[in-house]
Amino acid sequence: MSGISNYVAPRSLDEAAELLRAGNVTLLAGGTDLMPQSRNGRTQLRPTLMSIRRVAELRGISEAAGNVRIGALTTISELRDSVLVRERLQALWQACDRFASDQIRNAATIGGNICNASPAGDTLVPLLVLDAQVELASKSNGTLATRAVPIADFLLGPGQTARAATEILSGIVLALPPRHFISSFFKFGTRPALDISLISVGLAARRAGNALHDVRVAFGAVAPRPIRAPAAEAALEGKALDDGVIAVAAAAAEAEIHPISDVRASDWYRREMVRNMFTRVLAHVRDR
Amino acid sequence: MGAAVDIARGETLIGKRVPKMDAPEKASGRTRYIHDINLPGQLHAKILRAGVVHARIVSIDTSAAKALPGVHAVITAADVPWQRPIGVAKDHLPLKTDRVRSPRDEIAAVAADSAEIAEAALRLIKVTYDPLPVVTSAEDALRPGAPLLHGEELTWTAPDGRREVLHAPSPDNVAMTFNYAQGDVARGEAESDTVVEDVFWLHYVTHCCMGVSGVIAEFDADDNLRLYSNTQVPFLHKREFAELLGIDPGRIRVIQPPIGGGFGSKLDIYPFEPIAIFLAKITQRPVKLIFTREEEFLASPTRQPVLLKLRSGCKRDGTLTFRTVDTLHDNGAYTSWGATTPFVMMQTISSLYRVPHCQYRTRAVYTNNPYAGSFRGYGNLQATFAVEAHMDKLAEAVGMDPVTFRLRNAQEPGEITPQGMHFKSCGFKQCLETAALRSDFRRKHNEYRAKWHDSNPLKRGVGMASMLHVGGGAKIYPSDGCGTILKIDDFAHLTLITGASEIGQGSETVLAQLVCEELGLPLSAVTVVNNDTDITPWDVGVHASRTTFVAGNSAIGAARKAKAKILAAAAAKLELPVERLGLRAGCVVETGSGNRFIEIGKLIRSLHFSDKAELVMTTHYYEPPSQHQDREFKGDVSAAYAWATQVAEVEVDTMTGIVRLLRITGAHDVGRVLNRLGIEGQIEGGIVMGQGYATTENLIVENGVVRNPSFRDYKLVTAPEIPAIDISFIETMDGEGPQGAKGVGEAPAICVAAAVANAIYNATGVRLYALPFTPENVYRALKGQAQPPVWRVAS
Amino acid sequence: MSATVDIRFRLNGVDTEVTVPAGMSTLEMLRERLDLTGTKYACGEGECGACTISVDGVTVNSCLMFAADCDGRELLTIEGLVASPVGEVLRASFARNGAVQCGFCTPGIMMQAQHVLRKHKGCERADLQRAIEGNLCRCTGYVKIIDSIAEACVTADTEQGA
């Protein structure tokens, strides 16, 4: 079943970081990815299994100095139930609403979803367009220290992140979006949830009249990791949304993605859907 | 209870919403399925599967596995030289000897103290293979020079050295053929004003019973086998297991714990069952074998995939003239019931509508793919899909609306079709008219069609399809009967012992209802025993929508005998003519007035303790008045036939290819509604299963390998996706049916895909010839990028 | 060999102590160690909901939860639910409305239904459909399950009001 020789459940971030420093630790949060991946051999459990569930510092959604901090252990259900998330971080809320099932949303954590680094990870695309930073804590020199890494730099590839083995993802920080800021997430699927994204589209921007500024576009499941789409962003930046601008942006997006063919869809279909759904998302913004 | 029946007032139970008798236990989590049963001293078994698609087995080394602590037995074919082949064509050895034909193939098996140890032991077994060329489709299998899957004869050597040929070689990979003809199709074609021809592809899907497959086998000290099994056909399997083990069937007892879904998947023996028996015999311990979900996807049967070519014609006035059908059934590596689905398919081809000239031909062909079994609807989903597409195409070609065109050709009561089916009750035309009316079909069909070229990317469409299916059993085996034993004790508690298995469909409750209706007793007075071949009388099994009809008539027969005995005793005791007596509300009553004379329990006690000293125990065996088909596949195989029409309304997103099923309006000729709650549940469940077949489910098989063996990528319909469902019951009161009822178990799943295909056409003007209607498939078709199915095989 | 962990938790209102291998799932612990077989295995990867239990007041797939992680928590399984008033309301509603056919998915859906009733996020049919989107049923087509939960919502409301 597993080669776990030690199970630990620290109660503070300091203790957790200390245990991580000792090495050979698998971090366990909600377990919804770790359990099946350890069963099917995709993840080799290390000798120490460390549940971080009791670490209080990793919980809660707070707002201070124009920033929102989301503790890594915040479950997807807690995000979905948060008024702040629903009203101010719409794209993230939409991703949480379309996330797996109620049972999984109740267990899965945002920190876990980020560290799992799936190309189709539901919260990653909204975090990209919301310019989130992840907070990494460690005790590499004996004292607890944190560093912040932009999410775009944190995600390296399927299951690959910039987290060092001694680090723990403690939270996500993002600037509270200004007024007239819109964000939107679209997940392609035939059912509301319990679906792995064939493709997903994220859009965020400050809206002035019919024009978008500070445009951020991201796509999921079309590359080894969720990606920002700078050419599409540039095509939209400062422009009033009309059919022509939308078509140019959609064409730009198509050039930025590298989808694969797998059991869920062909690369051709993924390309078509990125173009069509990005177009639809932009049209909805225009018509709103 | 909301619509509860007040039995004390003698109300009828028929047609009421009667809750399933086993529901409270199941909803409490108390019901013990096979997975929940553990016998003292039990070992756990696991099977090593080949993982390679087609290969010779060069060597198997089990020594390391045998040496693992906690392992009690490791077996390969060499350990059971007496094993015999299983399956419909007896072409399948449970443990493979020298050849692997499918990745699911069983190479070795382990019995150990725990499932984990058994798993660990499997990893220690070393097998070397010599790969063989892979046959990935039925078409490839028929090419000259194609590798042969079963090119050699399969022989069996008895312990005494006697050698038997059990399966003759198949020199051309053809496992089975079916040919049926009526009339003269050439003449039919000559008389046609319009002819259409298309090729259809019906894909792989699988049952996905929520309870995974499992079995527990144990032998007693006298070497009698006790098998805890999920089978749907306990009595047939008892005989097969006996043959397999070379023992007297009387020494086999099959106990059927409640089952986590059947849908036809448990009509055949699969290798895991004999393997568990072998291990139990070798270890002399109870052996439990339970699949993982992945194993369930890889190693349980599929619905029969079919490539089908259909040519049909009609006259200018809409009268059908002929149909020619050629099908290729991908048999997979071995033969199970899927190969025999033509029995049902040809009925739809020949007899759903009046068609004077028909020709039907099937070849079931061996490949290295998963092998197909029986699945709710049994070939009828596939046949109906093609036939109903052509009904729409022909209607359009002659300028008639789909309803009128179908009504023109629909069967009517009294019809005896050229295939010999006699439709004594037939509500087909009412089904068509009711479904069309309730769905506002004609108006919507015209309106939606007019919007094909609108700018709105969301299109709506309606489509209809109808079906004919056996509804009074199906005489496939020498007997299609069912036995009942009834005993009523001194307190008027009734034990109904029936051969018919409960698989979740509610037979237990409906049989109890029928018996209580005869005897004027409340449902609470009934215990149903239906799960132990040492106790229950023979029944042919749960299949072919037959249980309510056949087991129902059997139960009624036993109840009527008990009633006669009770009334005779009452007449003697009360000194009244028996004609004046009836049973109601637990009492002997005066017919007409309803005046109560005596409680049934009291009467039975007085009979028991009288000089006559009798108990009320009756038996009845019911054999439906149907016929076996002759060698030309003609004959009235069912005592009654069920009809239905369903209208699907869909929304097609032309930017994604997503097809949303908005509404199904169904009209079903069910003979008579016995349990309204139960029959609604059957129909709703069947419709959603049909929705899955049409739009979400797809077992992806590439080069013999199942690519999506999990619920993550094999998508069952979830609760938010279901359509609105409107069901009308057409009650034709079948003369032979129990209280007028006909079978309905399979009917609701049959039309959905066909209706959805017609609805997509009505929405978009694009016709899809291949299932499933997943977003990418639909989108490709809308963009003109789809490769329609092609018929490349010489006839 | 895998390390074992001693854990203590409340299970259906009863303090429970058990020693489990560190890699064991909660589903395996319930079924194989504690003989609570009402919680079902049907996929083992969180895709079907047959193993739904409640942990600290929210439902989870017990197949995705390490048993060791139960330490210090409050678990409710179908066996505990049906011994409670809300469980009784649900069981009666499921039976009366025909929500049960083969019954294999039923305990998991009962657990999810109690969560819906507890959280009381609305009893509109669309909400209920979403609430059980993680529970697969192969028999019923869900219609009667939704009917049952909707009726139980109303019953629970009435009883709370009374």
mmCIF file of C-alpha atoms in Angstrom, chain A residues 1-7 45-48, chain B residues 68-70 113-121 123, chain C residues 1-5 20-24 33:
data_model
loop_
_atom_site.group_PDB
_atom_site.id
_atom_site.type_symbol
_atom_site.label_atom_id
_atom_site.label_comp_id
_atom_site.label_asym_id
_atom_site.label_seq_id
_atom_site.Cartn_x
_atom_site.Cartn_y
_atom_site.Cartn_z
ATOM 1 C CA MET A 1 0.000 0.000 0.000
ATOM 2 C CA SER A 2 2.594 2.573 1.044
ATOM 3 C CA GLY A 3 5.990 2.871 2.585
ATOM 4 C CA ILE A 4 4.938 5.393 5.210
ATOM 5 C CA SER A 5 6.958 4.893 8.357
ATOM 6 C CA ASN A 6 5.874 7.975 10.241
ATOM 7 C CA TYR A 7 2.674 10.023 10.471
ATOM 8 C CA LEU A 45 4.679 8.787 -0.684
ATOM 9 C CA ARG A 46 7.794 9.680 1.306
ATOM 10 C CA PRO A 47 8.500 8.007 4.660
ATOM 11 C CA THR A 48 6.881 10.790 6.684
ATOM 12 C CA LEU B 68 5.031 -14.651 0.045
ATOM 13 C CA PRO B 69 3.770 -15.031 3.625
ATOM 14 C CA GLY B 70 -0.009 -15.011 3.784
ATOM 15 C CA ASP B 113 -5.129 -13.747 3.885
ATOM 16 C CA SER B 114 -5.931 -10.261 2.660
ATOM 17 C CA ALA B 115 -6.593 -8.477 -0.603
ATOM 18 C CA GLU B 116 -3.403 -6.431 -0.068
ATOM 19 C CA ILE B 117 -1.271 -9.574 0.230
ATOM 20 C CA ALA B 118 -2.969 -11.037 -2.839
ATOM 21 C CA GLU B 119 -2.161 -7.818 -4.747
ATOM 22 C CA ALA B 120 1.444 -7.937 -3.586
ATOM 23 C CA ALA B 121 1.689 -11.551 -4.718
ATOM 24 C CA ARG B 123 3.299 -8.240 -8.558
ATOM 25 C CA MET C 1 5.744 -2.313 6.121
ATOM 26 C CA SER C 2 3.606 0.700 6.666
ATOM 27 C CA ALA C 3 3.668 2.499 10.003
ATOM 28 C CA THR C 4 0.568 2.424 12.109
ATOM 29 C CA VAL C 5 -1.085 5.340 13.787
ATOM 30 C CA VAL C 20 -4.611 2.033 11.430
ATOM 31 C CA PRO C 21 -1.866 1.764 8.831
ATOM 32 C CA ALA C 22 -0.793 5.269 7.845
ATOM 33 C CA GLY C 23 -1.789 4.714 4.220
ATOM 34 C CA MET C 24 -5.257 3.356 4.944
ATOM 35 C CA ARG C 33 -11.830 -2.378 10.813
#
